[in-house]
Structure formats: C-alpha cells, structure tokens
Amino acid sequence: MCGIAGYTGKKLAAQVIIAALKKLEHRGYDSCGVCFVNEKKLQVIKTIGKIHTLEQKIHSLNNKSTTAIGHTRWATHGKVSIENTHPHTDCTNRIAVVHNGIIENFREVKRLLTNHKFCSETDTEVIPHLIESYIEQGKNNKDAFFMAIQQLKGSFAIAAVFSDEDKIYFSQKHSSLIIYRSNNETYLVSDPLGLPDQATTIIQVNDGEWGIISSDEICLFDSNGKEKKPEVFTLNREISNLPDHFFLKEILQQPQVILSSIRNTIFFLDIENRIFNGVEKILLTGCGTSYHAALIGKYYFEKIARIDSHVEYASELAHHPELFQRNTMVIALSQSGETRDTVAAVKKMANKKILAITNVEGSLLSRLTPYKILMGAGPEISVAATKSFIAQLICLYILSFRIAAEKNLLSFSEIDRIIVNIVRTSHLLEKFLQRRESLKNLAESLVDFNNFFILGRGVSYPVALEAALKFKEVAYVHAEGLCAAEMKHGPLALISENTPVFFIAPEDNTFDKNLNNIEEIKSRGGRVIAITSEGINSIEKIAKDIVFVPFAEDLSPIFSIVPFQLLSYFLAVRKNLPVDRPRNLAKTVTVE
C-alpha cells in the first residue's frame, strides 16, 4: 500500500523524488521519507503526513545530491511515527532501505541479528541490518545485498542505497517495480504513474529478479544471481485535462471506458476463441469493488449463459482452493492487478484455467494467469474505484453472451445486436452525466445525515453494496447496502426520519416488490429516495425524491451506480473532504 521512488542521474534528486512521490499519492500513505547519497554519506529526512511537509524540510537543506530513494508509507507493522517511517538504516548509517509489502519472517531474521540495534517496530528495518551483517563478514555491497534478499520470505519490492556508491539496489518478489532509463539518468518506481511525463519505455522487474541501477547502467539478475538482459516494454498512458478531482474526472470518463472495454473484450475473444471449451462452472473472485462486480457477473453468467457460477472473496478463496473443481474457470478481477488477496488466491490455483480481468498491463496478476483481459479504462488515480467497476461489468457481460452463443442459446448475429446496444448505453450515459449538476441539490439536502440504507433486489443488490461502499469511502458516512427483502428481518427497527433510505428500483421484474418495500419504509417515517427508470410515474406518489436514469435492462447497474458516485462526490466536496485520497485507504492494497 506504499509508493517507492528512486533516482540516480545528473539532476537534483530532491526535485525528482518529490515529483515522483506526489504522483504516487493515490496509492495511499500516512508518512513519507527520502534518503540522499551525499558526499559518501546518507542523509535521511522523514515526516508524518503529507508530502508537501517533506518537501519543505528538504528545501531548507539545499541538498545537492543526485542519487536518492523515497517512500510513502501506509502503516502495516508498527504505528504511524517518525521511527517507523521509511527509509530505514543500519547501525552505522551506511545502508538505507525502502520497502513495499511484508517480510513474513522478519521476527526470525531479527532474532539472528543479536548485535544490531533496532529503532522501529517495522518489518522493513531488518533488511538494512541483514545486509550490514554480511558486509561485516567481508562481503561487498553487491554480494551482501544478494545474500540478504535470499533470506527474506514474503512479498516485497525493495530499493536500497549505500553511502559509498551513487547506485540503487533493488529486488522484487510478488510485488511491482519498474525501471525507466533516459540520457544519463535512471528511475525506479513502484507504479508507472511515478515516472516523468517523457517516459515512453519501461523495464518491468519480474518476480525473483534483482539488480543495480546507476546513471548510465542497468544490471539485472535472476533469483540465482545470473545476469540477464532487461526486456523493454512500451509505456501507454493518458492523463490530461484534469478537473479539480480525479474522482470526478474518472466518473466522466465512463462513457468512453464502456467503448474501450467492448473493444478489448472482443479482441481477447477473437484471439482466445476456444477459452470456454469444456468449462462447466465459473468461479469469480475479487476484493471490494471488484467483488461487487463479480456478484453482478454471477447474475450475467447464470441468467444469460445458464452456467453455474459462484462468487467468493479473494481473501477467503486463498484459504479454500478446494472450491476450484474440475471443468471450472476462475475469473479474477482487480483494477490494479496487484491486489494482494487476489494474487494470493490465484497462486493457490496455479496451473488452473484462470482468466484475469485487470486494468494494468504487466501487473502481477496479469503475469500470473494464462489468460487476461485488459479493461482499457486508463489510469484510475482516485482511491475510490469508479470507471474500473463499469469496465469490469462490460467485460463480464460480453463474456456471458459469448458462452451463451457457444451453448447455442444465442446466435452470433444476436450478439452483434447486443454489442450495438452496449454502445448505445455509452451515449445514454454521456447524456445523463451532462445533467450531473441536478444531483447537487439532493446532496445538499443529505449533508447533515450520517446513516443511510441503500436497498436493491436481483442484480441491483450488488449495486447497493457498491453504492454503500462509495458513501463510506468518499463521503465518510455510514451506509449499509441490503437486499430489499431483508429490510423487514431486523434493520427496519433502525428506520426513522433521520435515516434516508435509497431504493434502486429499475423497471424490471423486481419493480412491484420494490414499491411494496417503499411503502413499508414510508409508513415508518423513513425518507425514501428512489433511483428508477425514466418514464416510471407510479413511484412519484410514494417517494420523496426520485433520480430518473435511462432504462437499460441487464445493464441497469451502470446507470444505477453513477448517481451514487456523483452523490458521494458532491457530499465530500460539500464537507471539504479529501475526495481523491480518503483517510486510511489506499488504491492498491498490497498486504493480505
């Protein structure tokens, strides 16, 4: 849940590292720090809180170093404190390390380092001391680093500097590190968004690889210490014309994301046209928003493709690989492709038929699985997911129709008509978003409430879960997503005039039952807010507030979730909350 930035070259490292860390803020952090290699000495600067505070500290020092490593930390081992903030150093302050992930055997390693003084509660601090122990045995920097990383167990991305070299050492296992080399300078980051704007090619560090970068050289080694040639990839990214908040920008991008997801899914199916041969069951897994998309995917697969489907949290599936049965395909969903629980679940089912649906090419999940669909949603910077959710729905929707066609439940010409209808959905969503300001007044009327219920039936139930998550993440209010039928089995006791209740009530076979549930809430004094299809007039008599959205049959989740994305945004802005970077949360959850 952290960001790593390293630089060695001819520029002032302070400026480069701060710029990179700011680009990595979306990953979430509670503290940050930098270590400079400066005239054969290490200079470490740390701070609690935001990067601009760190920037001010560095600026006051007038540092001239051209080699440095930096880090944004989200606490996993040890409280938020200066002592626990990265970088961490050895006893003699000659080695400094930053690290993402978890060192699972850090306690065992720490017990072996009996003569070393530890100053923090973190698992990371054992790394520089372990390297130091091998240097004390007469090893050079390179051998000491290699021998140290061989002792470590867990998932990690590591960057280290030594006081006597203008170089950065790195290692990666089940995590993410990326290298970019330009004229007389080299960058090392944990996310491509941390690279300078001019970066067009990258080197992706693979599992088990380690190496050394300097201003004019990249040395890469495999897990056995054998040197290998770095493989260069083209970097594709698009971040421009940003509004005040990434969160709103990404909501507004969703019509285009629908089109990109259509294109990428069809392209995948054209290449892997036999992927569903012999598949009798679908097992979907993910975390957070991706889990909610998986629940909707189950609805699509069972209704449209008539194939048995099961959804499980990735965190649970990792401990129950027996859920995978013969002739089962696993579909793993993750925006970043680095979500630790999802990656762990996939690893438990190695050599199985697994399809990853992710947004990041070269991510760990995409490299672990034999099949992958890249959603093509573009970088999602805001911590709270928006466009990746809709992209996942489109991918799953099209896959369900492909299976249906292979089972002769649909003709391929019928699928063509369905694709045209999805494209139409994109245009309808764009028109709806043009009216987004109308939701501001509704948000204004809700700003003093701190508890919400969001109810839905059928395919709208997972939408209710996702809507509640958006309210929690972005607007800092308690919201509970429920199956509407379950309201009377307990939660009804909480209804009062201080409890707004949203009903997701599209014009489908659950609509009449939703009307009955609305009457129940209204009779108990609850305030009802309905999200329903355009042209439905009967609901106006019983709902205080109504948000009309385009009718889209099975794609109703797309139109149902967008009002909640916008409402959570308007509420957060009204409350002056950090929309893009909510407290305690991170974009990429890299710990289990």
PDB file of C-alpha atoms in Angstrom, residues 218-367:
ATOM      1  CA  ILE A 218      21.155  -1.197 -15.524  1.00  0.00           C
ATOM      2  CA  CYS A 219      22.296  -4.569 -14.212  1.00  0.00           C
ATOM      3  CA  LEU A 220      19.547  -7.172 -13.835  1.00  0.00           C
ATOM      4  CA  PHE A 221      19.894 -10.644 -12.274  1.00  0.00           C
ATOM      5  CA  ASP A 222      17.638 -13.641 -11.782  1.00  0.00           C
ATOM      6  CA  SER A 223      16.965 -15.295  -8.430  1.00  0.00           C
ATOM      7  CA  ASN A 224      20.162 -17.348  -8.763  1.00  0.00           C
ATOM      8  CA  GLY A 225      22.351 -14.314  -9.344  1.00  0.00           C
ATOM      9  CA  LYS A 226      22.764 -14.895 -13.078  1.00  0.00           C
ATOM     10  CA  GLU A 227      22.834 -11.700 -15.112  1.00  0.00           C
ATOM     11  CA  LYS A 228      20.079 -11.318 -17.698  1.00  0.00           C
ATOM     12  CA  LYS A 229      19.170  -8.845 -20.407  1.00  0.00           C
ATOM     13  CA  PRO A 230      16.420  -6.413 -19.404  1.00  0.00           C
ATOM     14  CA  GLU A 231      13.282  -6.591 -21.544  1.00  0.00           C
ATOM     15  CA  VAL A 232      11.931  -3.213 -22.656  1.00  0.00           C
ATOM     16  CA  PHE A 233       8.179  -2.526 -22.933  1.00  0.00           C
ATOM     17  CA  THR A 234       6.274   0.396 -24.395  1.00  0.00           C
ATOM     18  CA  LEU A 235       4.507   2.508 -21.791  1.00  0.00           C
ATOM     19  CA  ASN A 236       0.999   3.593 -22.720  1.00  0.00           C
ATOM     20  CA  ARG A 237      -0.762   6.135 -20.558  1.00  0.00           C
ATOM     21  CA  GLU A 238      -3.075   9.075 -20.854  1.00  0.00           C
ATOM     22  CA  ILE A 239      -3.502  11.687 -18.137  1.00  0.00           C
ATOM     23  CA  SER A 240      -4.531  15.109 -19.389  1.00  0.00           C
ATOM     24  CA  ASN A 241      -7.122  17.848 -18.984  1.00  0.00           C
ATOM     25  CA  LEU A 242      -7.604  17.058 -15.316  1.00  0.00           C
ATOM     26  CA  PRO A 243     -10.501  18.604 -13.414  1.00  0.00           C
ATOM     27  CA  ASP A 244     -10.170  19.595  -9.760  1.00  0.00           C
ATOM     28  CA  HIS A 245     -10.536  15.977  -8.630  1.00  0.00           C
ATOM     29  CA  PHE A 246      -9.520  12.758 -10.324  1.00  0.00           C
ATOM     30  CA  PHE A 247     -12.619  11.132  -8.863  1.00  0.00           C
ATOM     31  CA  LEU A 248     -14.940  13.339 -10.917  1.00  0.00           C
ATOM     32  CA  LYS A 249     -12.751  13.085 -13.985  1.00  0.00           C
ATOM     33  CA  GLU A 250     -12.929   9.304 -13.814  1.00  0.00           C
ATOM     34  CA  ILE A 251     -16.720   9.339 -13.405  1.00  0.00           C
ATOM     35  CA  LEU A 252     -16.975  11.495 -16.522  1.00  0.00           C
ATOM     36  CA  GLN A 253     -14.695   9.140 -18.472  1.00  0.00           C
ATOM     37  CA  GLN A 254     -17.074   6.212 -18.047  1.00  0.00           C
ATOM     38  CA  PRO A 255     -18.890   6.523 -21.415  1.00  0.00           C
ATOM     39  CA  GLN A 256     -15.541   6.213 -23.206  1.00  0.00           C
ATOM     40  CA  VAL A 257     -14.493   3.402 -20.872  1.00  0.00           C
ATOM     41  CA  ILE A 258     -17.534   1.380 -21.962  1.00  0.00           C
ATOM     42  CA  LEU A 259     -16.323   1.574 -25.564  1.00  0.00           C
ATOM     43  CA  SER A 260     -12.748   0.652 -24.638  1.00  0.00           C
ATOM     44  CA  SER A 261     -13.935  -2.347 -22.633  1.00  0.00           C
ATOM     45  CA  ILE A 262     -16.085  -3.569 -25.524  1.00  0.00           C
ATOM     46  CA  ARG A 263     -13.141  -3.347 -27.892  1.00  0.00           C
ATOM     47  CA  ASN A 264     -10.657  -5.049 -25.577  1.00  0.00           C
ATOM     48  CA  THR A 265     -13.009  -7.894 -24.619  1.00  0.00           C
ATOM     49  CA  ILE A 266     -13.913  -8.655 -28.233  1.00  0.00           C
ATOM     50  CA  PHE A 267     -10.251  -8.512 -29.214  1.00  0.00           C
ATOM     51  CA  PHE A 268      -9.443 -11.028 -26.464  1.00  0.00           C
ATOM     52  CA  LEU A 269     -12.227 -13.381 -27.554  1.00  0.00           C
ATOM     53  CA  ASP A 270     -11.105 -13.202 -31.176  1.00  0.00           C
ATOM     54  CA  ILE A 271      -7.686 -14.476 -30.125  1.00  0.00           C
ATOM     55  CA  GLU A 272      -8.764 -16.936 -27.419  1.00  0.00           C
ATOM     56  CA  ASN A 273     -11.803 -18.246 -29.245  1.00  0.00           C
ATOM     57  CA  ARG A 274     -11.724 -21.629 -27.525  1.00  0.00           C
ATOM     58  CA  ILE A 275     -11.231 -20.426 -23.972  1.00  0.00           C
ATOM     59  CA  PHE A 276     -14.605 -21.694 -22.736  1.00  0.00           C
ATOM     60  CA  ASN A 277     -14.308 -25.182 -24.221  1.00  0.00           C
ATOM     61  CA  GLY A 278     -15.109 -27.731 -21.520  1.00  0.00           C
ATOM     62  CA  VAL A 279     -15.981 -25.101 -18.902  1.00  0.00           C
ATOM     63  CA  GLU A 280     -18.945 -26.173 -16.786  1.00  0.00           C
ATOM     64  CA  LYS A 281     -18.680 -23.734 -13.891  1.00  0.00           C
ATOM     65  CA  ILE A 282     -17.454 -20.186 -13.313  1.00  0.00           C
ATOM     66  CA  LEU A 283     -15.737 -19.132 -10.071  1.00  0.00           C
ATOM     67  CA  LEU A 284     -15.409 -15.353  -9.734  1.00  0.00           C
ATOM     68  CA  THR A 285     -13.226 -13.660  -7.154  1.00  0.00           C
ATOM     69  CA  GLY A 286     -12.112 -10.167  -6.184  1.00  0.00           C
ATOM     70  CA  CYS A 287     -11.986  -7.652  -3.347  1.00  0.00           C
ATOM     71  CA  GLY A 288     -14.006  -4.530  -2.597  1.00  0.00           C
ATOM     72  CA  THR A 289     -15.455  -3.004  -5.758  1.00  0.00           C
ATOM     73  CA  SER A 290     -14.164  -5.916  -7.831  1.00  0.00           C
ATOM     74  CA  TYR A 291     -16.078  -8.318  -5.589  1.00  0.00           C
ATOM     75  CA  HIS A 292     -19.270  -6.366  -6.202  1.00  0.00           C
ATOM     76  CA  ALA A 293     -18.638  -6.539  -9.956  1.00  0.00           C
ATOM     77  CA  ALA A 294     -18.150 -10.291  -9.582  1.00  0.00           C
ATOM     78  CA  LEU A 295     -21.584 -10.598  -7.943  1.00  0.00           C
ATOM     79  CA  ILE A 296     -23.154  -8.916 -10.959  1.00  0.00           C
ATOM     80  CA  GLY A 297     -21.068 -11.152 -13.216  1.00  0.00           C
ATOM     81  CA  LYS A 298     -22.602 -14.188 -11.497  1.00  0.00           C
ATOM     82  CA  TYR A 299     -26.027 -12.822 -12.379  1.00  0.00           C
ATOM     83  CA  TYR A 300     -24.978 -12.446 -16.031  1.00  0.00           C
ATOM     84  CA  PHE A 301     -23.433 -15.892 -16.303  1.00  0.00           C
ATOM     85  CA  GLU A 302     -26.361 -17.672 -14.718  1.00  0.00           C
ATOM     86  CA  LYS A 303     -29.150 -15.739 -16.431  1.00  0.00           C
ATOM     87  CA  ILE A 304     -27.650 -15.254 -19.873  1.00  0.00           C
ATOM     88  CA  ALA A 305     -25.212 -18.149 -20.255  1.00  0.00           C
ATOM     89  CA  ARG A 306     -27.046 -20.552 -17.915  1.00  0.00           C
ATOM     90  CA  ILE A 307     -23.793 -21.706 -16.426  1.00  0.00           C
ATOM     91  CA  ASP A 308     -23.329 -22.472 -12.739  1.00  0.00           C
ATOM     92  CA  SER A 309     -21.421 -19.623 -11.115  1.00  0.00           C
ATOM     93  CA  HIS A 310     -20.012 -18.936  -7.673  1.00  0.00           C
ATOM     94  CA  VAL A 311     -18.500 -15.784  -6.155  1.00  0.00           C
ATOM     95  CA  GLU A 312     -16.013 -15.770  -3.298  1.00  0.00           C
ATOM     96  CA  TYR A 313     -13.980 -13.063  -1.612  1.00  0.00           C
ATOM     97  CA  ALA A 314     -10.370 -13.424  -2.695  1.00  0.00           C
ATOM     98  CA  SER A 315      -9.282 -13.306   0.936  1.00  0.00           C
ATOM     99  CA  GLU A 316     -11.384 -16.410   1.621  1.00  0.00           C
ATOM    100  CA  LEU A 317     -10.613 -18.210  -1.609  1.00  0.00           C
ATOM    101  CA  ALA A 318      -6.894 -18.098  -0.865  1.00  0.00           C
ATOM    102  CA  HIS A 319      -7.542 -20.375   2.098  1.00  0.00           C
ATOM    103  CA  HIS A 320     -10.054 -22.631   0.328  1.00  0.00           C
ATOM    104  CA  PRO A 321      -8.603 -23.685  -3.017  1.00  0.00           C
ATOM    105  CA  GLU A 322     -10.830 -26.764  -2.848  1.00  0.00           C
ATOM    106  CA  LEU A 323     -13.629 -24.539  -4.149  1.00  0.00           C
ATOM    107  CA  PHE A 324     -11.972 -24.979  -7.514  1.00  0.00           C
ATOM    108  CA  GLN A 325     -13.457 -28.056  -9.141  1.00  0.00           C
ATOM    109  CA  ARG A 326     -12.857 -29.876 -12.370  1.00  0.00           C
ATOM    110  CA  ASN A 327     -14.010 -28.042 -15.503  1.00  0.00           C
ATOM    111  CA  THR A 328     -14.161 -24.762 -13.562  1.00  0.00           C
ATOM    112  CA  MET A 329     -12.832 -21.479 -14.885  1.00  0.00           C
ATOM    113  CA  VAL A 330     -11.649 -18.887 -12.363  1.00  0.00           C
ATOM    114  CA  ILE A 331     -12.189 -15.237 -13.259  1.00  0.00           C
ATOM    115  CA  ALA A 332     -10.096 -12.956 -11.042  1.00  0.00           C
ATOM    116  CA  LEU A 333     -10.918  -9.252 -11.042  1.00  0.00           C
ATOM    117  CA  SER A 334      -8.557  -6.493  -9.897  1.00  0.00           C
ATOM    118  CA  GLN A 335      -8.206  -2.947 -11.173  1.00  0.00           C
ATOM    119  CA  SER A 336      -4.509  -2.720 -10.337  1.00  0.00           C
ATOM    120  CA  GLY A 337      -3.617  -6.358 -10.856  1.00  0.00           C
ATOM    121  CA  GLU A 338      -1.579  -6.078  -7.666  1.00  0.00           C
ATOM    122  CA  THR A 339      -4.300  -6.663  -5.028  1.00  0.00           C
ATOM    123  CA  ARG A 340      -2.541  -8.962  -2.586  1.00  0.00           C
ATOM    124  CA  ASP A 341      -5.512 -11.139  -1.585  1.00  0.00           C
ATOM    125  CA  THR A 342      -6.491 -11.711  -5.210  1.00  0.00           C
ATOM    126  CA  VAL A 343      -2.921 -12.519  -6.218  1.00  0.00           C
ATOM    127  CA  ALA A 344      -2.615 -14.963  -3.293  1.00  0.00           C
ATOM    128  CA  ALA A 345      -5.859 -16.688  -4.298  1.00  0.00           C
ATOM    129  CA  VAL A 346      -4.671 -17.076  -7.885  1.00  0.00           C
ATOM    130  CA  LYS A 347      -1.349 -18.518  -6.744  1.00  0.00           C
ATOM    131  CA  LYS A 348      -3.193 -21.173  -4.762  1.00  0.00           C
ATOM    132  CA  MET A 349      -4.735 -22.335  -8.020  1.00  0.00           C
ATOM    133  CA  ALA A 350      -1.651 -22.351 -10.202  1.00  0.00           C
ATOM    134  CA  ASN A 351      -1.954 -24.306 -13.453  1.00  0.00           C
ATOM    135  CA  LYS A 352      -5.751 -23.956 -13.382  1.00  0.00           C
ATOM    136  CA  LYS A 353      -7.807 -22.271 -16.077  1.00  0.00           C
ATOM    137  CA  ILE A 354      -7.709 -18.688 -14.818  1.00  0.00           C
ATOM    138  CA  LEU A 355      -8.754 -15.500 -16.572  1.00  0.00           C
ATOM    139  CA  ALA A 356      -7.637 -12.174 -15.107  1.00  0.00           C
ATOM    140  CA  ILE A 357      -9.652  -9.038 -15.776  1.00  0.00           C
ATOM    141  CA  THR A 358      -7.434  -6.116 -14.882  1.00  0.00           C
ATOM    142  CA  ASN A 359      -6.661  -2.578 -15.913  1.00  0.00           C
ATOM    143  CA  VAL A 360      -2.867  -2.617 -15.761  1.00  0.00           C
ATOM    144  CA  GLU A 361      -0.737  -4.344 -18.352  1.00  0.00           C
ATOM    145  CA  GLY A 362       2.330  -6.020 -16.887  1.00  0.00           C
ATOM    146  CA  SER A 363       0.741  -6.179 -13.425  1.00  0.00           C
ATOM    147  CA  LEU A 364       1.479  -9.145 -11.203  1.00  0.00           C
ATOM    148  CA  LEU A 365      -1.956 -10.708 -11.730  1.00  0.00           C
ATOM    149  CA  SER A 366      -1.698 -10.448 -15.500  1.00  0.00           C
ATOM    150  CA  ARG A 367       1.694 -12.145 -15.407  1.00  0.00           C
TER     151      ARG A 367
END
